[in-house]
Coordinates of C-alpha atoms in Angstrom, one line a residue:
M126 CA 60.1 77.3 62.7
K127 CA 62.6 76.3 60.0
R128 CA 61.0 75.1 56.6
H129 CA 62.8 72.2 54.8
V130 CA 62.9 72.4 51.1
E131 CA 62.8 69.1 49.0
L132 CA 65.0 69.3 46.1
R133 CA 63.9 67.2 43.0
N134 CA 66.3 65.1 41.3
H135 CA 65.4 65.8 37.6
P136 CA 67.7 63.2 36.3
V137 CA 66.2 60.4 38.2
E138 CA 62.5 61.8 37.3
L139 CA 63.3 62.2 33.6
H140 CA 64.6 58.4 33.7
K141 CA 61.4 57.2 35.4
F142 CA 59.2 59.3 33.0
R143 CA 61.1 57.8 30.1
F144 CA 60.7 54.2 31.4
R145 CA 57.0 54.6 31.9
L146 CA 56.6 56.1 28.4
A147 CA 58.5 53.1 27.0
I148 CA 56.3 50.7 29.0
S149 CA 53.3 52.3 27.7
A150 CA 54.4 52.4 24.1
C151 CA 55.3 48.7 24.2
F152 CA 51.9 48.1 25.6
V153 CA 50.2 50.1 23.0
L154 CA 52.5 48.4 20.4
V155 CA 51.5 45.0 21.8
L156 CA 47.9 45.9 21.6
F157 CA 48.2 47.1 18.0
L158 CA 50.0 44.0 17.0
I159 CA 47.3 41.9 18.6
L160 CA 44.8 43.9 16.8
Y161 CA 46.7 43.5 13.6
V162 CA 47.1 39.7 14.0
R163 CA 43.1 39.6 14.6
F164 CA 42.6 41.6 11.6
Y165 CA 44.8 39.6 9.5
Y166 CA 43.2 36.3 10.7
L167 CA 39.6 37.6 10.0
Q168 CA 40.4 39.4 6.8
V169 CA 42.9 37.1 5.3
S170 CA 43.1 33.7 6.8
Q171 CA 39.2 33.5 7.4
Q172 CA 38.3 35.6 4.2
E173 CA 36.6 32.8 2.5
H174 CA 34.5 31.7 5.6
Y175 CA 33.3 35.2 6.4
H176 CA 32.8 36.0 2.9
T177 CA 30.3 33.0 2.8
L178 CA 28.5 33.9 5.9
A179 CA 28.2 37.5 4.3
E180 CA 26.7 36.1 1.3
A181 CA 24.6 34.1 3.4
N182 CA 23.1 37.0 5.0
R183 CA 22.4 38.6 1.6
I184 CA 21.5 35.4 -0.4
S185 CA 18.6 33.1 0.4
I186 CA 18.8 29.4 -0.9
S187 CA 15.2 28.0 -1.5
P188 CA 14.4 24.4 -2.7
L189 CA 12.3 24.0 -5.7
V190 CA 10.0 21.2 -5.0
P191 CA 9.5 18.9 -8.0
N192 CA 6.0 18.1 -9.4
R193 CA 5.0 14.5 -8.4
G194 CA 4.7 12.2 -11.4
L195 CA 1.0 11.2 -12.5
I196 CA -0.6 7.7 -12.5
Y197 CA -2.6 6.4 -15.4
D198 CA -4.3 3.1 -16.2
R199 CA -3.2 1.2 -19.2
N200 CA -5.6 3.2 -21.4
G201 CA -4.5 6.6 -20.2
R202 CA -7.2 7.3 -17.7
A203 CA -6.0 9.4 -14.8
L204 CA -5.8 7.7 -11.4
A205 CA -3.6 10.2 -9.6
Q206 CA -3.1 13.7 -10.8
N207 CA -1.9 17.1 -9.5
Y208 CA -3.6 20.5 -9.2
S209 CA -2.5 24.0 -8.0
A210 CA -4.0 25.7 -5.1
Y211 CA -3.4 28.4 -2.3
T212 CA -3.0 27.1 1.2
L213 CA -3.0 29.0 4.4
E214 CA 0.0 27.9 6.4
V215 CA 1.1 28.5 10.0
I216 CA 4.7 28.7 11.2
P217 CA 4.2 27.8 15.1
S218 CA 7.8 28.8 16.1
K219 CA 7.0 32.4 15.1
I220 CA 3.7 32.6 17.0
R221 CA 3.6 33.1 20.8
K222 CA 0.0 32.6 21.4
L223 CA -1.0 30.0 19.0
E224 CA -4.6 29.5 20.0
S225 CA -5.6 33.0 20.4
T226 CA -4.1 33.8 16.9
L227 CA -6.1 31.1 15.3
D228 CA -9.1 32.6 16.9
E229 CA -8.4 36.0 15.6
L230 CA -7.8 34.3 12.0
A231 CA -10.8 32.3 12.2
A232 CA -12.8 35.7 12.2
I233 CA -11.7 36.7 8.9
I234 CA -11.0 33.3 7.3
E235 CA -13.4 30.3 7.8
I236 CA -11.6 27.7 10.0
T237 CA -13.8 24.8 10.9
A238 CA -13.5 22.6 14.0
T239 CA -12.1 19.8 11.8
D240 CA -9.7 22.1 10.3
R241 CA -8.3 22.6 13.8
Q242 CA -8.4 19.1 14.7
R243 CA -6.3 18.1 11.7
F244 CA -4.0 21.0 12.3
K245 CA -3.4 19.9 15.9
K246 CA -2.8 16.3 14.7
L247 CA 0.0 17.5 12.1
L248 CA 1.5 19.8 14.8
K249 CA 1.8 16.9 17.0
E250 CA 3.3 14.5 14.3
S251 CA 5.5 17.0 12.5
K252 CA 7.3 19.0 14.9
R253 CA 10.3 19.4 12.8
F254 CA 8.5 21.4 10.1
N255 CA 8.6 24.9 9.4
S256 CA 4.9 25.5 8.2
L257 CA 1.8 23.5 8.6
P258 CA -1.3 24.1 6.6
I259 CA -4.5 25.1 8.5
R260 CA -6.7 25.6 5.1
S261 CA -6.3 24.6 1.7
R262 CA -7.9 25.4 -1.4
L263 CA -8.5 29.1 -0.7
T264 CA -10.8 31.2 -2.7
D265 CA -10.0 34.6 -4.4
V266 CA -11.9 36.4 -1.7
E267 CA -10.3 34.6 1.2
I268 CA -6.8 35.4 -0.2
A269 CA -7.6 39.1 -0.7
T270 CA -9.0 39.4 2.8
F271 CA -6.0 37.7 4.3
A272 CA -3.7 39.8 2.2
A273 CA -5.3 42.9 3.6
N274 CA -4.8 41.9 7.2
R275 CA -1.6 40.1 7.0
Y276 CA 0.1 42.6 9.2
R277 CA -1.9 41.2 11.9
F278 CA -0.7 37.8 11.7
P279 CA 3.2 37.4 11.8
G280 CA 3.9 33.5 11.4
I281 CA 1.1 33.0 9.0
E282 CA 1.4 32.8 5.3
I283 CA -0.4 32.1 2.1
K284 CA 1.5 29.7 -0.3
A285 CA 1.0 28.4 -3.6
R286 CA 1.1 24.5 -3.5
V287 CA 0.7 21.8 -6.0
L288 CA -1.6 19.3 -4.4
R289 CA -2.6 15.6 -5.1
Q290 CA -6.0 14.4 -6.2
Y291 CA -7.4 10.8 -6.8
P292 CA -10.2 11.2 -9.3
E293 CA -11.5 7.7 -8.9
K294 CA -11.5 7.5 -5.1
E295 CA -12.8 4.2 -3.8
V296 CA -12.5 2.3 -7.1
V297 CA -8.8 2.1 -7.0
S298 CA -8.0 3.2 -3.4
H299 CA -6.4 -0.2 -2.5
I300 CA -4.1 0.1 -5.6
I301 CA -3.0 3.7 -5.5
G302 CA -2.7 4.4 -1.9
Y303 CA -2.1 7.8 -1.1
I304 CA 0.6 10.2 0.0
S305 CA 0.3 12.3 3.1
R306 CA 2.3 14.7 5.4
I307 CA 6.0 13.8 6.1
N308 CA 6.2 12.9 9.8
D309 CA 9.2 12.3 12.0
Q310 CA 9.3 8.7 11.2
D311 CA 9.4 9.4 7.5
L312 CA 12.3 12.0 8.1
E313 CA 14.3 9.3 10.1
Q314 CA 13.9 6.9 7.3
L315 CA 14.9 9.4 4.8
E316 CA 18.1 10.3 6.9
R317 CA 19.1 6.6 7.1
N318 CA 18.6 6.1 3.2
E319 CA 20.6 9.5 2.8
E320 CA 17.7 10.9 0.7
L321 CA 16.9 13.8 3.1
N322 CA 18.4 16.5 0.9
N323 CA 16.0 15.5 -2.0
Y324 CA 13.0 16.3 0.2
R325 CA 14.0 19.7 1.3
G326 CA 10.8 21.8 0.9
S327 CA 8.4 18.7 0.4
Q328 CA 5.8 18.0 2.7
H329 CA 4.3 14.8 1.4
I330 CA 5.4 11.2 0.8
G331 CA 3.8 7.9 -0.5
K332 CA 2.4 6.2 2.5
I333 CA 0.8 3.1 1.0
G334 CA 0.1 1.3 -2.3
I335 CA 1.7 2.4 -5.7
E336 CA 2.4 5.8 -4.1
Q337 CA 4.7 4.2 -1.4
S338 CA 6.2 1.5 -3.7
Y339 CA 7.2 3.7 -6.3
E340 CA 8.0 6.8 -4.3
K341 CA 11.6 7.2 -5.9
Q342 CA 10.2 7.2 -9.6
L343 CA 7.2 9.6 -8.5
H344 CA 9.0 12.1 -6.3
G345 CA 11.5 13.8 -8.9
I346 CA 14.5 15.6 -7.9
T347 CA 14.6 18.7 -5.8
G348 CA 15.9 21.9 -7.5
F349 CA 17.4 25.1 -5.7
E350 CA 17.0 28.8 -6.2
E351 CA 19.6 31.6 -5.1
V352 CA 17.8 34.7 -4.3
E353 CA 19.3 38.0 -3.1
T354 CA 17.4 39.5 -0.2
D355 CA 17.5 43.1 1.6
A356 CA 17.9 43.5 5.2
A357 CA 14.2 42.9 5.8
G358 CA 14.5 39.6 4.1
R359 CA 12.4 40.7 1.1
S360 CA 13.5 39.2 -2.4
I361 CA 15.4 41.6 -4.7
R362 CA 16.5 39.3 -7.5
V363 CA 17.2 35.6 -8.5
L364 CA 21.0 35.1 -8.8
S365 CA 20.9 31.4 -10.1
R366 CA 18.5 28.5 -10.5
T367 CA 18.7 25.0 -10.7
P368 CA 15.3 23.7 -11.8
S369 CA 13.7 20.7 -10.2
I370 CA 13.0 17.6 -12.2
P371 CA 9.5 16.1 -12.0
G372 CA 8.7 12.6 -11.0
N373 CA 8.3 9.9 -13.8
N374 CA 4.7 9.1 -14.7
L375 CA 3.5 5.4 -14.1
I376 CA 1.2 3.7 -16.5
L377 CA -0.5 0.7 -14.8
S378 CA -1.6 -2.6 -16.2
I379 CA -5.0 -2.0 -14.5
D380 CA -7.9 -1.6 -17.0
L381 CA -9.9 1.1 -15.2
G382 CA -13.0 0.0 -17.1
L383 CA -12.6 -3.6 -16.1
Q384 CA -11.9 -2.3 -12.5
E385 CA -15.2 -0.5 -12.4
A386 CA -17.1 -3.4 -13.9
A387 CA -15.9 -5.5 -11.3
E388 CA -16.8 -3.0 -8.5
N389 CA -20.2 -2.6 -9.9
A390 CA -20.7 -6.6 -10.1
F391 CA -20.0 -6.7 -6.2
G392 CA -22.7 -4.1 -5.5
D393 CA -22.9 -3.5 -1.8
R394 CA -21.0 -6.9 -0.9
R395 CA -17.6 -7.2 0.8
G396 CA -15.1 -9.1 -0.8
A397 CA -12.0 -9.2 -3.3
L398 CA -11.3 -10.0 -6.9
V399 CA -7.7 -10.2 -8.7
A400 CA -7.7 -10.8 -12.3
L401 CA -4.3 -11.3 -14.1
D402 CA -3.2 -11.7 -17.9
P403 CA -2.0 -15.4 -18.0
N404 CA 0.3 -14.6 -20.7
N405 CA 2.6 -12.2 -18.7
G406 CA 1.4 -11.7 -15.0
E407 CA 0.0 -8.2 -15.5
V408 CA -2.7 -7.2 -13.1
L409 CA -5.9 -6.4 -14.9
A410 CA -8.1 -5.7 -11.9
F411 CA -7.3 -5.7 -8.3
V412 CA -10.7 -5.0 -6.2
S413 CA -11.1 -4.9 -2.5
K414 CA -14.7 -3.9 -1.2
P415 CA -15.3 -1.7 0.5
G416 CA -12.8 0.8 -0.5
Y417 CA -12.2 4.3 0.9
D418 CA -11.9 8.0 -0.4
N419 CA -7.9 8.3 -0.4
N420 CA -8.1 11.9 -0.9
L421 CA -9.1 12.2 3.0
F422 CA -5.4 11.2 3.7
I423 CA -3.6 13.7 1.5
G424 CA -3.4 16.9 4.0
G425 CA -3.8 14.6 7.1
I426 CA -7.2 12.9 7.9
D427 CA -9.5 14.5 10.5
Q428 CA -10.3 12.4 13.6
E429 CA -14.0 12.0 12.7
N430 CA -13.3 10.5 9.4
W431 CA -10.4 8.3 10.8
N432 CA -12.8 6.9 13.4
L433 CA -15.5 6.2 10.8
L434 CA -13.0 4.1 8.7
N435 CA -10.8 2.6 11.4
N436 CA -13.9 1.6 13.6
S437 CA -16.2 0.5 10.7
I438 CA -17.3 -3.2 10.9
D439 CA -16.6 -3.4 7.2
R440 CA -13.0 -2.9 7.6
P441 CA -12.7 -0.7 4.4
L442 CA -8.8 0.2 5.1
N443 CA -8.2 -3.6 5.0
N444 CA -6.9 -4.5 1.5
R445 CA -8.6 -7.9 1.2
A446 CA -6.9 -8.8 -2.1
L447 CA -3.5 -8.4 -0.8
R448 CA -3.8 -9.1 3.0
G449 CA -6.9 -10.8 3.4
V450 CA -6.5 -14.5 4.4
Y451 CA -9.4 -17.1 3.8
P452 CA -9.6 -20.8 3.7
P453 CA -9.8 -21.5 0.0
G454 CA -12.5 -24.1 0.2
S455 CA -13.1 -26.4 -2.7
T456 CA -11.0 -24.0 -5.0
F457 CA -8.2 -26.1 -3.4
K458 CA -9.5 -29.3 -5.3
P459 CA -8.0 -28.7 -8.8
F460 CA -4.6 -28.4 -7.3
M461 CA -5.3 -31.6 -5.3
A462 CA -6.4 -33.4 -8.5
L463 CA -3.2 -32.4 -10.2
A464 CA -1.0 -33.8 -7.4
A465 CA -3.0 -37.1 -7.3
L466 CA -2.2 -37.4 -11.2
E467 CA 1.5 -36.1 -11.1
L468 CA 2.4 -38.2 -7.9
G469 CA 0.7 -41.4 -9.3
K470 CA -1.8 -41.7 -6.6
R471 CA -4.9 -41.7 -8.9
T472 CA -5.6 -42.4 -12.6
P473 CA -8.2 -40.8 -14.7
E474 CA -10.0 -44.2 -14.9
Y475 CA -10.1 -44.9 -11.0
S476 CA -13.4 -44.4 -9.4
M477 CA -14.9 -44.8 -5.8
S478 CA -18.3 -45.2 -4.5
D479 CA -19.4 -42.2 -2.4
P480 CA -21.8 -42.9 0.3
G481 CA -21.8 -39.3 1.4
Y482 CA -19.1 -39.6 3.9
F483 CA -15.5 -40.9 4.5
S484 CA -14.1 -42.4 7.6
L485 CA -10.4 -43.2 8.3
P486 CA -9.5 -46.7 9.0
G487 CA -10.3 -47.8 12.5
V488 CA -12.0 -44.4 13.3
E489 CA -15.8 -44.1 14.0
R490 CA -15.9 -40.4 13.0
R491 CA -17.4 -39.6 9.7
Y492 CA -16.5 -36.7 7.5
R493 CA -19.5 -35.8 5.6
D494 CA -20.0 -34.8 2.0
W495 CA -21.8 -31.7 1.3
K496 CA -24.4 -33.9 -0.5
P497 CA -26.3 -36.3 1.8
G498 CA -26.2 -39.5 0.5
G499 CA -23.3 -38.9 -1.7
H500 CA -22.6 -38.7 -5.5
G501 CA -22.7 -42.4 -6.4
R502 CA -19.6 -43.7 -8.5
V503 CA -17.2 -40.8 -8.7
D504 CA -13.9 -40.5 -10.8
L505 CA -11.5 -37.5 -10.9
H506 CA -13.4 -35.7 -13.6
K507 CA -16.8 -36.0 -11.8
S508 CA -15.1 -35.1 -8.5
L509 CA -14.2 -31.6 -9.6
V510 CA -17.4 -31.1 -11.6
V511 CA -19.8 -31.8 -8.6
S512 CA -17.1 -30.8 -6.0
C513 CA -17.3 -34.2 -4.4
D514 CA -15.6 -33.8 -0.9
T515 CA -15.6 -37.6 -0.2
Y516 CA -13.3 -38.2 -3.1
Y517 CA -10.8 -35.6 -1.8
Y518 CA -10.9 -37.0 1.8
S519 CA -9.8 -40.3 0.7
L520 CA -7.2 -38.9 -1.8
A521 CA -5.8 -36.7 1.0
N522 CA -5.3 -39.7 3.2
D523 CA -3.4 -41.4 0.4
L524 CA -1.2 -38.4 -0.4
G525 CA -0.3 -37.3 3.0
I526 CA 0.2 -33.7 4.2
D527 CA 3.8 -33.3 3.1
N528 CA 3.2 -34.4 -0.5
I529 CA 0.2 -32.0 -0.6
H530 CA 2.5 -29.3 1.0
N531 CA 5.3 -29.8 -1.5
F532 CA 3.3 -30.2 -4.8
I533 CA 0.9 -27.5 -4.2
G534 CA 3.2 -25.1 -2.8
Q535 CA 4.7 -24.9 -6.4
F536 CA 1.6 -23.0 -7.3
G537 CA 2.3 -20.1 -4.9
L538 CA -0.2 -20.9 -2.1
G539 CA 1.1 -20.1 1.2
K540 CA 3.7 -17.7 -0.2
K541 CA 4.1 -14.1 -1.2
T542 CA 3.7 -13.7 -4.9
G543 CA 6.2 -10.8 -5.1
I544 CA 3.6 -8.1 -6.4
D545 CA 5.0 -4.6 -6.8
I546 CA 3.2 -3.3 -3.8
E547 CA 4.2 -3.7 -0.1
G548 CA 2.1 -5.2 2.6
E549 CA 1.5 -8.7 1.1
V550 CA 0.9 -11.5 3.4
S551 CA 2.0 -15.1 2.8
G552 CA -1.1 -17.1 4.1
L553 CA -0.6 -20.5 5.2
L554 CA -0.2 -24.0 3.4
P555 CA 0.4 -26.3 6.3
S556 CA 2.9 -29.1 6.7
S557 CA 3.8 -31.6 9.3
A558 CA 7.0 -29.5 10.1
W559 CA 5.0 -26.4 10.5
K560 CA 2.7 -27.8 13.1
M561 CA 5.6 -29.2 15.1
S562 CA 7.3 -25.7 14.8
Q563 CA 4.1 -23.7 15.7
Y564 CA 2.3 -26.0 18.1
K565 CA 4.9 -28.6 19.2
Q566 CA 2.5 -31.4 18.1
K567 CA 2.7 -34.1 15.6
W568 CA 0.4 -34.2 12.5
Y569 CA -2.6 -36.3 12.6
A570 CA -4.3 -37.9 9.6
G571 CA -7.5 -36.1 10.6
D572 CA -5.8 -32.8 10.0
T573 CA -5.1 -33.8 6.4
I574 CA -8.8 -34.5 5.7
S575 CA -9.6 -30.9 6.6
V576 CA -6.8 -29.7 4.2
A577 CA -8.1 -31.8 1.3
I578 CA -11.0 -29.4 0.7
G579 CA -9.2 -26.3 1.6
Q580 CA -10.2 -26.0 5.2
G581 CA -8.4 -26.5 8.5
Y582 CA -5.2 -24.9 8.8
N583 CA -5.3 -23.7 5.1
L584 CA -5.2 -19.9 4.4
T585 CA -4.7 -18.2 1.2
T586 CA -5.2 -14.5 -0.2
P587 CA -7.3 -13.9 -3.3
L588 CA -4.0 -12.6 -4.9
Q589 CA -2.5 -16.2 -4.3
L590 CA -5.5 -18.0 -5.9
A591 CA -5.3 -15.7 -9.0
F592 CA -1.7 -16.5 -9.3
A593 CA -2.2 -20.3 -8.8
T594 CA -5.1 -20.2 -11.4
M595 CA -3.0 -18.3 -13.8
I596 CA -0.5 -21.1 -13.7
I597 CA -3.1 -23.7 -14.4
A598 CA -4.5 -21.5 -17.4
N599 CA -1.1 -21.1 -19.0
N600 CA 0.1 -24.6 -18.6
G601 CA 2.6 -24.2 -15.8
K602 CA 4.1 -20.8 -16.2
A603 CA 4.5 -18.5 -13.0
Y604 CA 4.8 -15.0 -14.1
L605 CA 5.5 -12.2 -11.5
P606 CA 2.2 -10.2 -10.9
R607 CA 2.8 -6.5 -11.4
L608 CA 0.6 -3.6 -11.5
V609 CA 3.2 -1.1 -13.0
K610 CA 3.2 -1.6 -17.0
Q611 CA 5.3 1.3 -18.2
I612 CA 7.1 4.3 -16.8
Q613 CA 7.2 7.6 -18.6
N614 CA 10.4 9.8 -18.3
S615 CA 9.2 13.3 -17.2
E616 CA 12.0 15.1 -19.1
T617 CA 12.1 13.2 -22.3
G618 CA 8.6 11.7 -22.6
D619 CA 10.1 8.5 -23.6
V620 CA 8.1 5.2 -22.3
K621 CA 9.9 2.3 -20.9
D622 CA 8.2 -1.0 -20.8
I623 CA 8.6 -3.2 -17.5
P624 CA 9.3 -6.4 -19.0
E625 CA 7.4 -9.5 -17.8
K626 CA 9.4 -11.8 -15.5
L627 CA 9.0 -15.6 -15.7
L628 CA 9.6 -16.8 -12.2
Y629 CA 9.7 -20.5 -12.9
S630 CA 7.8 -23.2 -15.1
L631 CA 6.3 -26.2 -13.6
N632 CA 7.3 -29.4 -15.4
L633 CA 3.7 -30.8 -15.4
K634 CA 2.5 -33.5 -17.9
P635 CA 0.4 -32.1 -20.7
K636 CA -2.1 -34.9 -20.4
N637 CA -2.7 -34.5 -16.9
L638 CA -3.2 -30.8 -17.2
E639 CA -5.7 -31.4 -20.0
I640 CA -7.7 -33.9 -17.8
V641 CA -8.1 -31.3 -14.9
K642 CA -8.7 -28.4 -17.3
N643 CA -11.6 -30.3 -19.2
A644 CA -13.1 -30.9 -15.8
L645 CA -13.0 -27.3 -15.0
V646 CA -14.8 -26.5 -18.1
D647 CA -17.5 -28.8 -17.2
V648 CA -17.9 -27.2 -13.8
T649 CA -19.5 -24.4 -15.9
R650 CA -21.7 -26.6 -17.9
P651 CA -24.9 -28.3 -17.0
G652 CA -24.3 -30.5 -13.9
G653 CA -21.3 -28.5 -12.8
T654 CA -21.5 -26.4 -9.7
A655 CA -21.2 -23.1 -11.7
A656 CA -23.5 -24.1 -14.4
K657 CA -25.9 -21.3 -14.0
A658 CA -23.4 -18.6 -14.1
A659 CA -22.5 -19.7 -17.5
I660 CA -25.8 -19.8 -19.1
N661 CA -26.1 -18.3 -22.6
A662 CA -22.3 -17.3 -22.5
S663 CA -20.9 -16.9 -26.2
Y664 CA -17.6 -18.0 -24.9
T665 CA -16.2 -21.0 -22.8
F666 CA -14.7 -20.5 -19.4
A667 CA -13.3 -22.8 -16.9
G668 CA -13.6 -22.7 -13.1
K669 CA -14.1 -24.0 -9.7
T670 CA -16.5 -23.0 -6.9
G671 CA -15.6 -22.9 -3.3
T672 CA -17.1 -22.3 0.0
S673 CA -14.8 -20.9 2.8
Q674 CA -15.9 -21.6 6.4
V675 CA -15.9 -18.8 9.0
I676 CA -17.1 -20.7 12.1
G677 CA -17.2 -24.6 12.9
I678 CA -20.5 -26.3 13.2
K679 CA -20.6 -29.3 15.7
Q680 CA -20.4 -33.1 14.4
G681 CA -23.7 -34.2 13.2
E682 CA -25.2 -30.5 12.7
R683 CA -26.0 -29.1 9.3
Y684 CA -25.3 -25.6 8.3
N685 CA -28.2 -23.3 8.2
E686 CA -27.4 -20.0 6.7
K687 CA -30.7 -18.3 8.0
S688 CA -30.0 -19.2 11.5
I689 CA -26.4 -17.8 11.7
N690 CA -25.4 -14.2 12.1
E691 CA -24.5 -12.7 8.6
R692 CA -21.1 -12.0 9.7
H693 CA -20.5 -15.7 10.6
R694 CA -21.9 -17.0 7.4
D695 CA -19.5 -18.7 4.9
H696 CA -17.5 -16.9 2.4
A697 CA -18.2 -17.6 -1.5
M698 CA -15.2 -18.2 -3.7
F699 CA -14.6 -19.0 -7.4
I700 CA -11.4 -19.2 -9.5
A701 CA -11.7 -19.3 -13.3
Y702 CA -10.0 -18.2 -16.6
A703 CA -11.3 -17.5 -20.1
P704 CA -11.6 -18.2 -22.8
A705 CA -10.9 -21.9 -21.8
E706 CA -9.2 -22.5 -25.4
N707 CA -7.0 -19.6 -25.3
P708 CA -6.9 -17.9 -21.9
K709 CA -6.6 -13.9 -21.7
I710 CA -7.7 -13.4 -18.2
A711 CA -7.4 -15.4 -14.9
L712 CA -9.1 -14.5 -11.8
A713 CA -10.1 -15.2 -8.2
V714 CA -13.2 -14.0 -6.5
L715 CA -14.1 -13.9 -3.1
V716 CA -17.5 -12.6 -1.5
E717 CA -17.7 -12.4 2.3
N718 CA -20.6 -14.1 4.1
T719 CA -22.8 -14.8 1.2
G720 CA -22.8 -18.6 0.8
T721 CA -21.6 -20.6 -1.8
G722 CA -19.2 -19.8 -4.8
G723 CA -21.7 -21.0 -7.6
S724 CA -24.4 -18.8 -6.4
T725 CA -22.7 -15.5 -5.6
A726 CA -18.9 -15.4 -6.6
A727 CA -19.2 -17.1 -10.1
P728 CA -21.8 -14.8 -11.5
I729 CA -19.4 -12.0 -10.5
A730 CA -16.8 -13.6 -12.5
R731 CA -19.2 -14.1 -15.4
Q732 CA -19.8 -10.3 -15.5
V733 CA -16.1 -9.5 -15.4
F734 CA -15.5 -11.9 -18.3
D735 CA -18.4 -10.3 -20.3
Y736 CA -16.8 -6.8 -20.0
Y737 CA -13.3 -8.0 -20.7
L738 CA -14.0 -10.3 -23.6
L739 CA -17.2 -8.7 -25.2
G740 CA -17.3 -5.2 -23.9
K741 CA -20.6 -5.9 -22.0
L742 CA -21.2 -3.7 -19.0
P743 CA -22.3 -5.4 -15.9
E744 CA -25.4 -5.3 -13.9
A745 CA -25.3 -2.7 -11.0
T746 CA -25.7 -5.5 -8.5
V747 CA -25.4 -9.3 -8.4
A748 CA -28.6 -11.1 -7.5
K749 CA -28.0 -14.4 -5.8
L750 CA -29.1 -17.4 -8.2
D751 CA -32.0 -19.5 -7.2
E752 CA -30.4 -22.6 -5.7
P753 CA -27.0 -23.2 -4.7
V754 CA -25.5 -26.1 -6.5
E755 CA -22.6 -26.8 -4.0
E756 CA -23.8 -26.9 -0.5
H757 CA -22.0 -26.2 2.9
I758 CA -19.9 -29.0 4.8
H759 CA -18.9 -28.2 8.3
D760 CA -19.4 -30.8 10.7
H761 CA -15.9 -32.6 9.5
L762 CA -14.0 -29.9 11.3

């Protein structure tokens, strides 16, 4: 068989080889070109970006939380202060089995059921936080115990914290308020206000009271620290530091001694007292009874204490001085008397016979006076001294509701005063337009009769009554009530006074003011409804008692305190200022469910005056005086 031998064409093969080699070389060249471009992009074009990322892996930036500003009373007594403590904190994102980890932790560090409940509540409300405290104020032994077992608990750390403390607790809780953990709502608000960066690392924010209203002054400015770290994240050295600036200190106008005196004068009774300096509007005392321990809220209140406070029949969380609304009762009468004189509806000499009741023309219904049989012949002076209802029924009918609303509204009743804490309510000073807007009903003459003695639709706060009393005491000047007197710069120590602010002045005739003020002085003298409260006083004070109705009594029935549930009994009220000749303090007192102003509220005012003017400490409790001078009247409503 003949074999065929294939002869190679070397020139052709060589040509193919060289072609393939060229293609491969081009391919490799393109790859190197791509690699070069990429290197150039990374190392030249993006050098600054990747240098920053590399530095970030090596450098940790930590916020330096500023110390919160302190709060003092006008005499330098601490109302809110800071202290250092170690807390045990959990980082939930680093723990896979949270409950079992906490069980193991509780075996070496005491963690109560209350601690766990508080932690779960914080966990639910603060999902965006890195760490949450489960125990605070660790002892040295607890710190050492955890340090020895730390390797067992990744995601749990001991941190040094500066914590808040309120040494006076219930006494000033409704003034100071409290700080508490920042929640998601707070974070959203901070983002809207473009303030979130200043709260990096911060865990607390003011929630209510002075702590909330002056948050920007108290918080301070957050600093930052650049720290070099190793591969394990451990700090090696501090590269740079921008220190934080502590918050400013606040000096309040509150006199803590006076505040304590007022609290003691109330004893166990519920109520409120607001005392102002009539010469500048400074708040001297601001009492709401009962109060609460505001320290409970700092780390997040536990469920048990929250239920006790929130469900209490005494409503300790309710700021009665700021938000409590009550019919002003007969404390409304001095403003009615001024309206009568200023608007020309009565003269000082005008008098009327008081048979013990008043009836509208053509109407059989009788609106009774608190005193059966009446007060005899009554002029304006006597009407205030003995608190004659019949005189004011007649006067209100002549004035009309809109004149009452327009004139007395100038004294701040039915309006917010503008005090420098949030949450104030406006109350209500009714008018015909208000009733039409609210109920789509016309105003009737009978509605005006009730308003005349501070009942009916009338609603005021103790703060408003103190504000209105201040205007009478200082002859028509309406100063803005304020709690913060001075602000101390945390860096320089310089103290800046908050200037008084005169809102407006009423153009009242001096003679008319004198007539009403003289009558208010005689209220505290023999024959007046607050005479017993002024016995043996070494100074003269002016005031007006009042009784604020809680429930209505049917026509023809008399009020019998003993037959009525304690919570349905009338509130006692008293407005006053002292000394009458040169007022230094003006106040309003409310005592819930205790009867008449002369027997309960006026003695509290007397003890407050005694302390402020004479330095005399009050009795621990207030005993009711023997016989109320001003009785109750309900059947007219």
